[in-house]
Tab-separated table of C-alpha atoms in Angstrom:
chain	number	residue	atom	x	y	z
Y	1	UNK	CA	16.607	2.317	1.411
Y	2	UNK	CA	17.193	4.081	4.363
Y	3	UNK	CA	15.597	7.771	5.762
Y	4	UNK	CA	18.474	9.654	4.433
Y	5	UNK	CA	17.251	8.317	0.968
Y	6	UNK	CA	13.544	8.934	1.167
Y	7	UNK	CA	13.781	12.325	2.640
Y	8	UNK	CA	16.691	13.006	-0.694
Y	9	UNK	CA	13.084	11.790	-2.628
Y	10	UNK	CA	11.199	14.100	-1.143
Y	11	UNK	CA	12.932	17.301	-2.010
Y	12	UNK	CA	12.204	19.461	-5.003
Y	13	UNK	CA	15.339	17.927	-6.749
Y	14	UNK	CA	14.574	14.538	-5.527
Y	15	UNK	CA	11.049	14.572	-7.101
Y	16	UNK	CA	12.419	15.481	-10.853
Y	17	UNK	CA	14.811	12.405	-10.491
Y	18	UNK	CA	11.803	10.162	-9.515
Y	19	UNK	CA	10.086	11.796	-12.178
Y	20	UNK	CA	12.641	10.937	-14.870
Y	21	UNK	CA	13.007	7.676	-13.353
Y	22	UNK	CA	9.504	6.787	-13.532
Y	23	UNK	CA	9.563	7.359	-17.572
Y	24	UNK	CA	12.885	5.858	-18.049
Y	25	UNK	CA	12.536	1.543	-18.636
Y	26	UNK	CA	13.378	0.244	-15.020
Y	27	UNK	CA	12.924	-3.413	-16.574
Y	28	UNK	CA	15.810	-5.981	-15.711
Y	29	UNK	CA	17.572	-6.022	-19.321
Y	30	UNK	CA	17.636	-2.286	-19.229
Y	31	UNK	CA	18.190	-1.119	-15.531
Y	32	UNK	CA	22.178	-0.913	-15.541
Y	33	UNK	CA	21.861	0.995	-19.048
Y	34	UNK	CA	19.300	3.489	-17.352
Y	35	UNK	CA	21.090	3.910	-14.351
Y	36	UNK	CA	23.926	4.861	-16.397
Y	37	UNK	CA	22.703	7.083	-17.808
Y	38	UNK	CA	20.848	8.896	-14.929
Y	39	UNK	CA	23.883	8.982	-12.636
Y	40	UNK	CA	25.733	10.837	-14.966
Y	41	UNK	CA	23.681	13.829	-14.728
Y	42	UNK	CA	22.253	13.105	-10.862
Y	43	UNK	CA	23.701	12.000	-7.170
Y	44	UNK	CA	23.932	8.264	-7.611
Y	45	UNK	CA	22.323	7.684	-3.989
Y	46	UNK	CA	19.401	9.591	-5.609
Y	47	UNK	CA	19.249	8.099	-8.715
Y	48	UNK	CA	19.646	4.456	-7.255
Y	49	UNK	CA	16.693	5.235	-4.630
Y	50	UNK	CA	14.578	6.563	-7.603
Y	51	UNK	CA	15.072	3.623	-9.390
Y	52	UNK	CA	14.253	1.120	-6.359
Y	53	UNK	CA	10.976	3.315	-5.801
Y	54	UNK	CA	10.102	2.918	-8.985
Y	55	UNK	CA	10.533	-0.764	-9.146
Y	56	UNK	CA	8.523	-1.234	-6.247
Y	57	UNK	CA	5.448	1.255	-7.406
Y	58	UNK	CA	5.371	-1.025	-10.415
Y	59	UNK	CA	5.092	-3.947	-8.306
Y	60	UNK	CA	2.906	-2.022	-5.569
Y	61	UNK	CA	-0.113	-1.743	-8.490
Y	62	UNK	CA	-1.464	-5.324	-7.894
Y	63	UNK	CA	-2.138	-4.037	-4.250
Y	64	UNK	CA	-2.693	-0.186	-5.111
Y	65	UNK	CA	-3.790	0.471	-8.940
Y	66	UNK	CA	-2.972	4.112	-10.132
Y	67	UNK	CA	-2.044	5.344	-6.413
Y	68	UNK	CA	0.888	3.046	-5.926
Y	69	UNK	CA	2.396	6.052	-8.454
Y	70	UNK	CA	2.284	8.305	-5.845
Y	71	UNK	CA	3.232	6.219	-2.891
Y	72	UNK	CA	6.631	5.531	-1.280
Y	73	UNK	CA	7.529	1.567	-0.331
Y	74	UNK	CA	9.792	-0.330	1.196
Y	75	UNK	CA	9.970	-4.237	-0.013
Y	76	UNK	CA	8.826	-5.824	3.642
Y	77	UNK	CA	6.468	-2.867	3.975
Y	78	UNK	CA	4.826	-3.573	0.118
Y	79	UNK	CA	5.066	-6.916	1.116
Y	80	UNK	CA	2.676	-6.617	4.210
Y	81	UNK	CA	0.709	-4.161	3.509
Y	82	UNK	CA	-3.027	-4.240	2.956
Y	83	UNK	CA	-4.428	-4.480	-0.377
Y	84	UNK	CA	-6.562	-0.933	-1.109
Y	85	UNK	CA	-9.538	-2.679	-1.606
Y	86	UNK	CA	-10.069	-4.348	1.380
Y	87	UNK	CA	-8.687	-1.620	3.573
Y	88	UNK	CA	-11.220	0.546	2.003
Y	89	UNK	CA	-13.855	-1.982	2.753
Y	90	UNK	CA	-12.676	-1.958	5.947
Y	91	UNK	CA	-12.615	1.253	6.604
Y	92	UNK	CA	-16.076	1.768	5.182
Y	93	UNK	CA	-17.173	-0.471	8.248
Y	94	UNK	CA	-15.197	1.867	10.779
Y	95	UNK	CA	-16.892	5.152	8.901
Y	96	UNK	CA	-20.620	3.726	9.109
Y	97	UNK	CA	-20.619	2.481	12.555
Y	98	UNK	CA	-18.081	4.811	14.315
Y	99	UNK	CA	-18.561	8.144	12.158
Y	100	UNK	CA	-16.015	10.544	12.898
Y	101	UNK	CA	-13.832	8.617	15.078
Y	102	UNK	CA	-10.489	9.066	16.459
Y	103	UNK	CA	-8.537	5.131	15.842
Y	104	UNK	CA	-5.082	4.369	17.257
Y	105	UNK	CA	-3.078	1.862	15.034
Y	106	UNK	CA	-1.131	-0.054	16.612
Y	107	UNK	CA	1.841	-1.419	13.964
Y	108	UNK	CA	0.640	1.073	11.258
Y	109	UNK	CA	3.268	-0.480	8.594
Y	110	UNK	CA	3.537	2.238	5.260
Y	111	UNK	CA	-0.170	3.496	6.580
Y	112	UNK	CA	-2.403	1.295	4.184
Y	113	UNK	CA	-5.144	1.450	6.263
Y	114	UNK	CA	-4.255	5.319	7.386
Y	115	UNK	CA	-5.071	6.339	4.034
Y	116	UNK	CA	-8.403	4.475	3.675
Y	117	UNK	CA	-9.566	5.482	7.038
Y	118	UNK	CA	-8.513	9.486	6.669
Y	119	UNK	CA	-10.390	9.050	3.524
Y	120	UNK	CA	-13.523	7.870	5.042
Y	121	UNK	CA	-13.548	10.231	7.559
Y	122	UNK	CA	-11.636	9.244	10.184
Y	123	UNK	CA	-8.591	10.822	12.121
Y	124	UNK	CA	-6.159	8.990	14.392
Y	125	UNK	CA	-2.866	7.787	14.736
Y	126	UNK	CA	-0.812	5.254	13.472
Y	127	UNK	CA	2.071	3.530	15.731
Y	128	UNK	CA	5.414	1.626	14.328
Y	129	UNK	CA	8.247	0.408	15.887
Y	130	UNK	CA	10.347	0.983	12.805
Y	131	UNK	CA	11.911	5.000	11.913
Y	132	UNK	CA	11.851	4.484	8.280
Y	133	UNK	CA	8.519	2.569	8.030
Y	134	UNK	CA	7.380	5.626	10.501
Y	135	UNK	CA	8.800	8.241	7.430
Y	136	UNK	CA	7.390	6.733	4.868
Y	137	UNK	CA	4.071	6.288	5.944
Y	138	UNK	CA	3.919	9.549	6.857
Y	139	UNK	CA	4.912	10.161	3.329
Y	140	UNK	CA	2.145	8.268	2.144
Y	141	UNK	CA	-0.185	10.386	4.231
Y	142	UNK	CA	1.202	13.600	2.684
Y	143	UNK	CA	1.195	12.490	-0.885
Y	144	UNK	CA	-2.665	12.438	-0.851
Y	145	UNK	CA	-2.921	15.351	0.998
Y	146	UNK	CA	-4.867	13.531	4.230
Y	147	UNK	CA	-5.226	14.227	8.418
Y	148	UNK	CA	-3.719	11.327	9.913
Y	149	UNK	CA	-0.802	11.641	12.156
Y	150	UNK	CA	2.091	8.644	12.472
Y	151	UNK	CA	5.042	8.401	14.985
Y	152	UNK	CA	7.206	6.231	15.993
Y	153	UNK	CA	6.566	3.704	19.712
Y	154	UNK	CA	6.126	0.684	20.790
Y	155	UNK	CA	2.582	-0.069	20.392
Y	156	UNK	CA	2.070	-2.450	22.939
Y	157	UNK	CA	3.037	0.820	25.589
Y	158	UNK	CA	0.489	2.887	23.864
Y	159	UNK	CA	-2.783	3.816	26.288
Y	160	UNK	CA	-5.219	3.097	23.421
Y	161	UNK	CA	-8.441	4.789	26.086
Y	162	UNK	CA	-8.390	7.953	24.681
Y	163	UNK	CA	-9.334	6.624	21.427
Y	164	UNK	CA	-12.678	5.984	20.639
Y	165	UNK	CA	-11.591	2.733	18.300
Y	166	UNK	CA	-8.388	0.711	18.110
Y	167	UNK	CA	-7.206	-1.155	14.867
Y	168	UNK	CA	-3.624	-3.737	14.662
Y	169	UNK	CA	-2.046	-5.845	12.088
Y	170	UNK	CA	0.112	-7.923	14.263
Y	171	UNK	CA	4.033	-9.112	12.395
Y	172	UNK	CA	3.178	-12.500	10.628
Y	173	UNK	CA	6.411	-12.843	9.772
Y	174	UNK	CA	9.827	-13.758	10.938
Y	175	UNK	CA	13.541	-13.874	9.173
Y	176	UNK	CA	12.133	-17.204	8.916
Y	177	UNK	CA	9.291	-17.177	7.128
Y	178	UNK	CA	5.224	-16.831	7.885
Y	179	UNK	CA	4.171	-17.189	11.576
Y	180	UNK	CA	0.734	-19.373	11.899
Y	181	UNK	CA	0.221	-19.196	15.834
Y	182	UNK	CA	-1.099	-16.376	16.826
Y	183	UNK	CA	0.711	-16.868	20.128
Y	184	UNK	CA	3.905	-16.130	18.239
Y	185	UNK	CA	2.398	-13.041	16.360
Y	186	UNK	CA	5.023	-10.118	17.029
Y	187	UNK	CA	3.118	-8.763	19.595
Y	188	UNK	CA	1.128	-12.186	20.484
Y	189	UNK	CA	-2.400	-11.951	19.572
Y	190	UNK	CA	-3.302	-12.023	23.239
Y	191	UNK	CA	-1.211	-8.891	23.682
Y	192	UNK	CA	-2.945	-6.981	21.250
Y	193	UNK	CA	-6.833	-8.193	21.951
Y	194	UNK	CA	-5.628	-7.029	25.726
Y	195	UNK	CA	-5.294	-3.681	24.386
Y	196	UNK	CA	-8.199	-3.850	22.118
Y	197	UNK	CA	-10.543	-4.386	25.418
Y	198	UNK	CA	-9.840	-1.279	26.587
Y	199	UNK	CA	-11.710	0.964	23.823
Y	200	UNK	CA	-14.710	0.433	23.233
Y	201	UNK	CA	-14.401	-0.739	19.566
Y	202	UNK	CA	-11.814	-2.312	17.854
Y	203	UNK	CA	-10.495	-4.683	14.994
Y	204	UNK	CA	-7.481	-6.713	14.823
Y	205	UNK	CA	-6.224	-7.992	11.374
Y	206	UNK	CA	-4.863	-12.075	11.487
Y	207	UNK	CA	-4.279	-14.784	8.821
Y	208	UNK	CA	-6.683	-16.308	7.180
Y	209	UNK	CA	-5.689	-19.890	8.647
Y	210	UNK	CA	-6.500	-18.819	12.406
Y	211	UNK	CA	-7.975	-21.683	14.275
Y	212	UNK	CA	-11.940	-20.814	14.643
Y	213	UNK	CA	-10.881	-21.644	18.824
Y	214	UNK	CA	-8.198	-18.861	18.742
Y	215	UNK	CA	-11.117	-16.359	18.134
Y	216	UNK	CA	-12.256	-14.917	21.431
Y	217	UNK	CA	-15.383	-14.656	22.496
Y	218	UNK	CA	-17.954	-11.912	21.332
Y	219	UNK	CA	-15.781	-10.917	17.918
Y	220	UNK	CA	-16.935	-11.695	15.105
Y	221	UNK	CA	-14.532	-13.088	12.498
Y	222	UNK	CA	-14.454	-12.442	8.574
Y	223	UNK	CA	-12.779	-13.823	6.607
Y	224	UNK	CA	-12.011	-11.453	3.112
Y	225	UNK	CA	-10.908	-12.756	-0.353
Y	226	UNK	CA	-10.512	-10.487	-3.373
Y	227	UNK	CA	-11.203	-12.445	-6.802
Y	228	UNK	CA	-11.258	-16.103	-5.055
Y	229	UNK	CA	-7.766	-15.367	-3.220
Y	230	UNK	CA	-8.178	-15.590	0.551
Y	231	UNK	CA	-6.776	-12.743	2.157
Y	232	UNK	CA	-7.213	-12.350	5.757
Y	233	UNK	CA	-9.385	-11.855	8.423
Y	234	UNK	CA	-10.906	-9.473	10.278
Y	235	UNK	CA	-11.575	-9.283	13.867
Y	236	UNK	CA	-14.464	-7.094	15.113
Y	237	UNK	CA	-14.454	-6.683	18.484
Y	238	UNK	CA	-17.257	-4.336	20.722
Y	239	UNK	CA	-19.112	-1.494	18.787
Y	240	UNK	CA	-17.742	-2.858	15.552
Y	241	UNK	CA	-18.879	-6.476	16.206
Y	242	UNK	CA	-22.229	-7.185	14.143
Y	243	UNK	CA	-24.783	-10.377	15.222
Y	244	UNK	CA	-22.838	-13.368	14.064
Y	245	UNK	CA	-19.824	-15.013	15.248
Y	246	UNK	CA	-18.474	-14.927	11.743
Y	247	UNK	CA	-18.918	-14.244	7.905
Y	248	UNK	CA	-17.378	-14.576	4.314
Y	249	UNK	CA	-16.732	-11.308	2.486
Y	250	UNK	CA	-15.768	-11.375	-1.087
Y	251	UNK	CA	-14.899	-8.634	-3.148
Y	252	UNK	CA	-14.820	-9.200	-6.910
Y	253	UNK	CA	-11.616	-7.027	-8.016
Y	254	UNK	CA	-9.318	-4.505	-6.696
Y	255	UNK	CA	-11.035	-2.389	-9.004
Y	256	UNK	CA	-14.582	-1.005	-7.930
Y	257	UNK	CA	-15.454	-4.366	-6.478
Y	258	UNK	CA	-18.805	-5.642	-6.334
Y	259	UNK	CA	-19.120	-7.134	-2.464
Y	260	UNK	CA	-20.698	-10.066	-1.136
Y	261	UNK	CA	-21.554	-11.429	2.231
Y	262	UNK	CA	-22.559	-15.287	3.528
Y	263	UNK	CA	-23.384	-15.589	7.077
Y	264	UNK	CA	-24.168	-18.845	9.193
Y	265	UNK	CA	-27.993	-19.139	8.459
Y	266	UNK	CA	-28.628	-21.778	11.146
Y	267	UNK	CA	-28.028	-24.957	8.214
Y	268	UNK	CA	-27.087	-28.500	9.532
Y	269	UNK	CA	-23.685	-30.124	7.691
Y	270	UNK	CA	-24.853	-30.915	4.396
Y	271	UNK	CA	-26.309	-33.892	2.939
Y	272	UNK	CA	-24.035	-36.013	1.625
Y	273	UNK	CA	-24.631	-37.429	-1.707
Y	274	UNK	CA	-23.990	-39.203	-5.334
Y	275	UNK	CA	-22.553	-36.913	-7.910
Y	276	UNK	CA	-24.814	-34.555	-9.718
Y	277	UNK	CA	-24.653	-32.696	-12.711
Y	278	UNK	CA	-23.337	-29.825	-11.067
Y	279	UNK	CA	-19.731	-29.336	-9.010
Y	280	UNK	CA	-19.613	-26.110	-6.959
Y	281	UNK	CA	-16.279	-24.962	-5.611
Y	282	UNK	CA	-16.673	-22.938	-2.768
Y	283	UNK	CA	-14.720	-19.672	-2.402
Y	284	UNK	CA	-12.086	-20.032	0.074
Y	285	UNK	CA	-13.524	-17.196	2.205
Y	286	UNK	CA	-16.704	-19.745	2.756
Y	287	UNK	CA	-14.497	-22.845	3.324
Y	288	UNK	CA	-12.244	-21.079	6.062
Y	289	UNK	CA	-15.538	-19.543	7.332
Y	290	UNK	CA	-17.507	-22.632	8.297
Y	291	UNK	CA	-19.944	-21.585	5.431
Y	292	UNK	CA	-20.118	-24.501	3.433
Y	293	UNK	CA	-23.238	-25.688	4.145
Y	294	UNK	CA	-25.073	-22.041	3.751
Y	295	UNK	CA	-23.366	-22.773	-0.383
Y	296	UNK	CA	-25.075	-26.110	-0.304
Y	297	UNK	CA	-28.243	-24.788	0.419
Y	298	UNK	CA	-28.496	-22.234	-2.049
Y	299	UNK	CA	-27.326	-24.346	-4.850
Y	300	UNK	CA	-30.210	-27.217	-3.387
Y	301	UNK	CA	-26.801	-29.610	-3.232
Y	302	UNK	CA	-24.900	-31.719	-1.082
Y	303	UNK	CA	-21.363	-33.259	-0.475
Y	304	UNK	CA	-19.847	-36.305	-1.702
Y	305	UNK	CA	-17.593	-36.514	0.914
Y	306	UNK	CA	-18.255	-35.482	3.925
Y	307	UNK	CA	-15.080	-34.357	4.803
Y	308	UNK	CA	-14.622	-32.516	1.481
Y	309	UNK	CA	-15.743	-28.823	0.531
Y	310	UNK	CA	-16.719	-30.035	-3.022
Y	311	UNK	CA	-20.771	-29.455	-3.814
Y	312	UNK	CA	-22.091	-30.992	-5.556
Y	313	UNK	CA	-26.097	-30.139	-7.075
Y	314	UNK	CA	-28.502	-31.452	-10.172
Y	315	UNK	CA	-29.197	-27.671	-10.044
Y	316	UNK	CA	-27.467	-24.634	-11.543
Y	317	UNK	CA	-28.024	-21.281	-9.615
Y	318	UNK	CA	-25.165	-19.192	-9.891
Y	319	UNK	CA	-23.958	-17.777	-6.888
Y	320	UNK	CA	-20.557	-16.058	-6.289
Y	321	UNK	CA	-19.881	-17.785	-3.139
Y	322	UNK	CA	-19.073	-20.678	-5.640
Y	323	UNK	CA	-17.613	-21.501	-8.659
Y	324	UNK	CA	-19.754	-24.070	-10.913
Y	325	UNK	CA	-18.552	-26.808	-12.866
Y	326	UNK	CA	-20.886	-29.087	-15.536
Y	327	UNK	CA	-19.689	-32.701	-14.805
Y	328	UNK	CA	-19.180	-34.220	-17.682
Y	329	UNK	CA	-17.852	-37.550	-16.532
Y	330	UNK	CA	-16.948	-39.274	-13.166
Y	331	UNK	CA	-14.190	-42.330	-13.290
Y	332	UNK	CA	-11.984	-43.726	-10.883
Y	333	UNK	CA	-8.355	-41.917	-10.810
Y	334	UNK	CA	-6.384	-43.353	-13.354
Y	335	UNK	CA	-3.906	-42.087	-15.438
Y	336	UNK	CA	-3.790	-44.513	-17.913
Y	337	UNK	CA	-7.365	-44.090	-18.296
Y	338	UNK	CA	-7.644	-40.323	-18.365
Y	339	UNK	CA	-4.956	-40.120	-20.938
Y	340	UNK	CA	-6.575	-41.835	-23.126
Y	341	UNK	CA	-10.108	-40.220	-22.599
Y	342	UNK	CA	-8.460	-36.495	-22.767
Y	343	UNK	CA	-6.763	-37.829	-26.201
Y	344	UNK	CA	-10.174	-39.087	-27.452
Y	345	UNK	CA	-11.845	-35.750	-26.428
Y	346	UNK	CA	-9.194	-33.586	-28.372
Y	347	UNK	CA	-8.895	-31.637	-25.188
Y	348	UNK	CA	-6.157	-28.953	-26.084
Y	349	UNK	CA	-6.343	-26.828	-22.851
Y	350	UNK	CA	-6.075	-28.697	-19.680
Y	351	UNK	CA	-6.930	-27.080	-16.261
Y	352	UNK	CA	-6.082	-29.255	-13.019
Y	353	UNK	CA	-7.805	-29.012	-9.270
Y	354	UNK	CA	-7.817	-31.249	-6.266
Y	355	UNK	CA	-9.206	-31.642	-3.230
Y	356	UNK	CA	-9.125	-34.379	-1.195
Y	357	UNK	CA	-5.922	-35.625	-3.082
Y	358	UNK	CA	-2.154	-36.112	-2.490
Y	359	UNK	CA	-1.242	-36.307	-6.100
Y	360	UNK	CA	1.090	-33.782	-7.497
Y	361	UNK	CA	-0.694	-31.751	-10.088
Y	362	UNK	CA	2.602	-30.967	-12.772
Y	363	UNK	CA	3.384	-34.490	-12.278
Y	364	UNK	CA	0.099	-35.513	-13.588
Y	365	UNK	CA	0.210	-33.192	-16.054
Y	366	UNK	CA	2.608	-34.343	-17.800
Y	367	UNK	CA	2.018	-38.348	-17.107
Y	368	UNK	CA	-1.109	-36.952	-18.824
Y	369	UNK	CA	0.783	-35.618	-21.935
Y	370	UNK	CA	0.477	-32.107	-21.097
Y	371	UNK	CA	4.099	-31.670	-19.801
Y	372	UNK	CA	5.196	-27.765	-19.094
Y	373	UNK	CA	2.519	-26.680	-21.943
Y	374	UNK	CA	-0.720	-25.605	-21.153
Y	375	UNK	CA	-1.992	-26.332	-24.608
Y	376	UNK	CA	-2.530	-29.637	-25.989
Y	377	UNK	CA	-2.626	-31.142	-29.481
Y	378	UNK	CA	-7.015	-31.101	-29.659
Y	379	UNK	CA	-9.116	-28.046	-29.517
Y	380	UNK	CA	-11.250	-28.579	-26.464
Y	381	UNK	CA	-10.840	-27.289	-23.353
Y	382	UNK	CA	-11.434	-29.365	-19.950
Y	383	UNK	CA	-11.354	-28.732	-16.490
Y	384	UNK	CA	-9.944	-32.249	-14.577
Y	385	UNK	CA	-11.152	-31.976	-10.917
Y	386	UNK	CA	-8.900	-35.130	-8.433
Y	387	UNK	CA	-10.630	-35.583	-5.394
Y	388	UNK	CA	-11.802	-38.694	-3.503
Y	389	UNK	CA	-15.108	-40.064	-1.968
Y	390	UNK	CA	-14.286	-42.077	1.267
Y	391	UNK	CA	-11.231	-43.420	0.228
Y	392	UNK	CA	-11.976	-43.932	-2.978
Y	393	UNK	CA	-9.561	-41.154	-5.849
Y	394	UNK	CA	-12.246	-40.201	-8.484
Y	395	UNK	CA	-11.446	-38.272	-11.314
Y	396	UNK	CA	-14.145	-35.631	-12.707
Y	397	UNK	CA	-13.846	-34.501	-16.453
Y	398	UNK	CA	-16.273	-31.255	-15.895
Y	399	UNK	CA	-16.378	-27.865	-17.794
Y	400	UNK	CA	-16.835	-24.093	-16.168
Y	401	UNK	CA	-20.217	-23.008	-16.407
Y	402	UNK	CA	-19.981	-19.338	-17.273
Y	403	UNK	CA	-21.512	-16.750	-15.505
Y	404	UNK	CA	-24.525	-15.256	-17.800
């Protein structure tokens, strides 16, 4: 798509395309057949722009429920954008600490975190190098009717002073793939918290796998998943830094999500210790945090392996900074062994998790019999944990304790 297209979308005629689009099946069998059959009525530029909007609102609902229907994409910019749960979260945080302030975004993308912000509150101005990302966030900003104003610069020439808070989602991403070092970020992460000094609040958006060193002093750093899926982190820098250096956030669903928070509570590294009746998989929010002992001591548990975020606990006390596990069983890995055990248990459906472990899980799957089907031949279902204590591979036949 290009901004001849999306503006075409935007007009009167444009809209009753998208419109008949939208109702029309856009699914792979059937999208020559329905473009057809659009383009002989309509423009084919407008009809094949409809349809690729379309496509990518239907993909866009993971990330934006019922509002990626009004929303305009483009595949990098879906790609990259933030989810509309946490940027609501986020800008929730902005809204209660900064009420009613003006925030410059630096790299605003298809305005994701625009919209939350305008709807907490907050007016500002998003940045982007790219014209058409430029149009359609601002298109984004229109559909739902909110005070935020984007243009397009170079966001690393902006003087963010005037502002009273600064927010950036540094590129992650290259024609080759994901960028992990912040020093290659596109601008470099030192860039951008060189701008972020000069206001006196800010937050800057990374990956989740940031080295804890590559977080500068005074931020504090938290780290958000969204139903067990890590998926960033947060820098907090100034006003909109709270006491601790760092935290775990985790929101339930995209969906009216139920939050939770774990900060460092002053715990040594865990006990380490023989398997209980209890496993406890920490979230990966709490394992990139540094958090795993504040899981251990709520659950009264320790680790087998030191070097291993398994918990493990004679205790169950539910907690949704971890998923819990009844241990059924604990041999050494073995294939041949397990085999035969899962066949004498009837276990139909077969779930497999390591940590700790180089094994490949389909491969074991289906040296275990379970091939490229997720149901067995038995009834029973079983959760087979690989991990290893020392150097030890132990194999744990446990069962998901359900929350109550």
């Amino acid at each position: 798509m290009d901004i001849a297209s999306l503006q075409s979308l935007l007009t009167i005629s444009g809209q009753a395309v998208l419109a008949e689009a939208a109702d029309a099946d856009v699914s792979e069998d059937n999208l020559l057949a329905t473009s057809s059959r659009l383009r002989k009525r309509h423009d084919p530029a407008l009809v094949s722009a409809a349809l690729t909007q379309v496509r990518l609102r239907q993909r866009a609902r993971v990330k934006f429920g019922a509002d990626a229907d009004r929303m305009y994409f483009t595949p990098a910019g879906l790609e990259q954008a933030t989810r509309a749960s946490v940027a609501a979260y986020r800008a929730e945080r902005f809204a209660d600490r900064l009420p009613g302030a003006r925030v410059l975004e630096m790299g605003c993308g298809i305005g994701a975190d625009l919209i939350a912000r305008a709807r907490a509150g907050l007016s500002g101005e998003g940045v982007d190098l790219d014209p058409l990302t430029v149009e359609v966030a601002r298109a984004n900003v229109t559909a739902f009717g909110l005070n935020a104003a984007v243009r397009v610069g170079d966001a690393t020439e902006e003087d963010p002073s005037g502002f009273d808070a600064f927010f950036a989602d540094p590129g992650r991403r290259t024609a080759r793939g994901r960028v992990f070092d912040p020093r290659s970020y596109e601008p470099p992460l030192d860039v951008v918290l060189g701008m972020a000094h000069r206001v006196p609040a800010a937050c800057v958006k990374v990956a989740p796998g940031i080295p804890h060193e590559a977080v500068p002093a005074h931020a504090e750093a938290e780290w958000v998943s969204v139903n067990g899926d890590v998926k960033e982190v947060a820098l907090w820098l100034g006003e909109l830094a709270g006491d601790v250096d760092r935290r775990a956030t985790l929101l339930s669903s995209d969906t009216d999500p139920q939050v939770w928070t774990l900060t460092p509570q002053g715990l040594d590294v865990p006990d380490v210790r023989a398997w209980g009746r209890y496993l406890y998989e920490p979230d990966g929010a709490v394992i990139r945090a540094h958090l795993v002992g504040e899981v251990a001591g709520l659950v009264d548990g320790g680790l087998a392996d030191p070097h291993i975020a398994y918990i493990t606990s004679d205790e169950l006390r539910p907690t949704p900074f971890a998923a819990a596990y009844e241990i059924e069983d604990v041999m050494p890995f073995s294939v041949k062994r397990l085999r035969a055990e899962l066949r004498r248990r009837e276990v139909g459906v077969l779930t497999v998790k390591k940590r700790g472990s180089a094994v490949d899980v389909d491969r074991l799957r289906r040296d275990l019999g379970f091939g490229g089907r997720r149901t067995g031949r038995g009834a029973n279902e079983l959760t087979l944990v690989v991990t290893r204590v020392a150097r030890d591979p132990v194999a744990l036949l446990t069962r998901p304790v359900r929350a109550a």
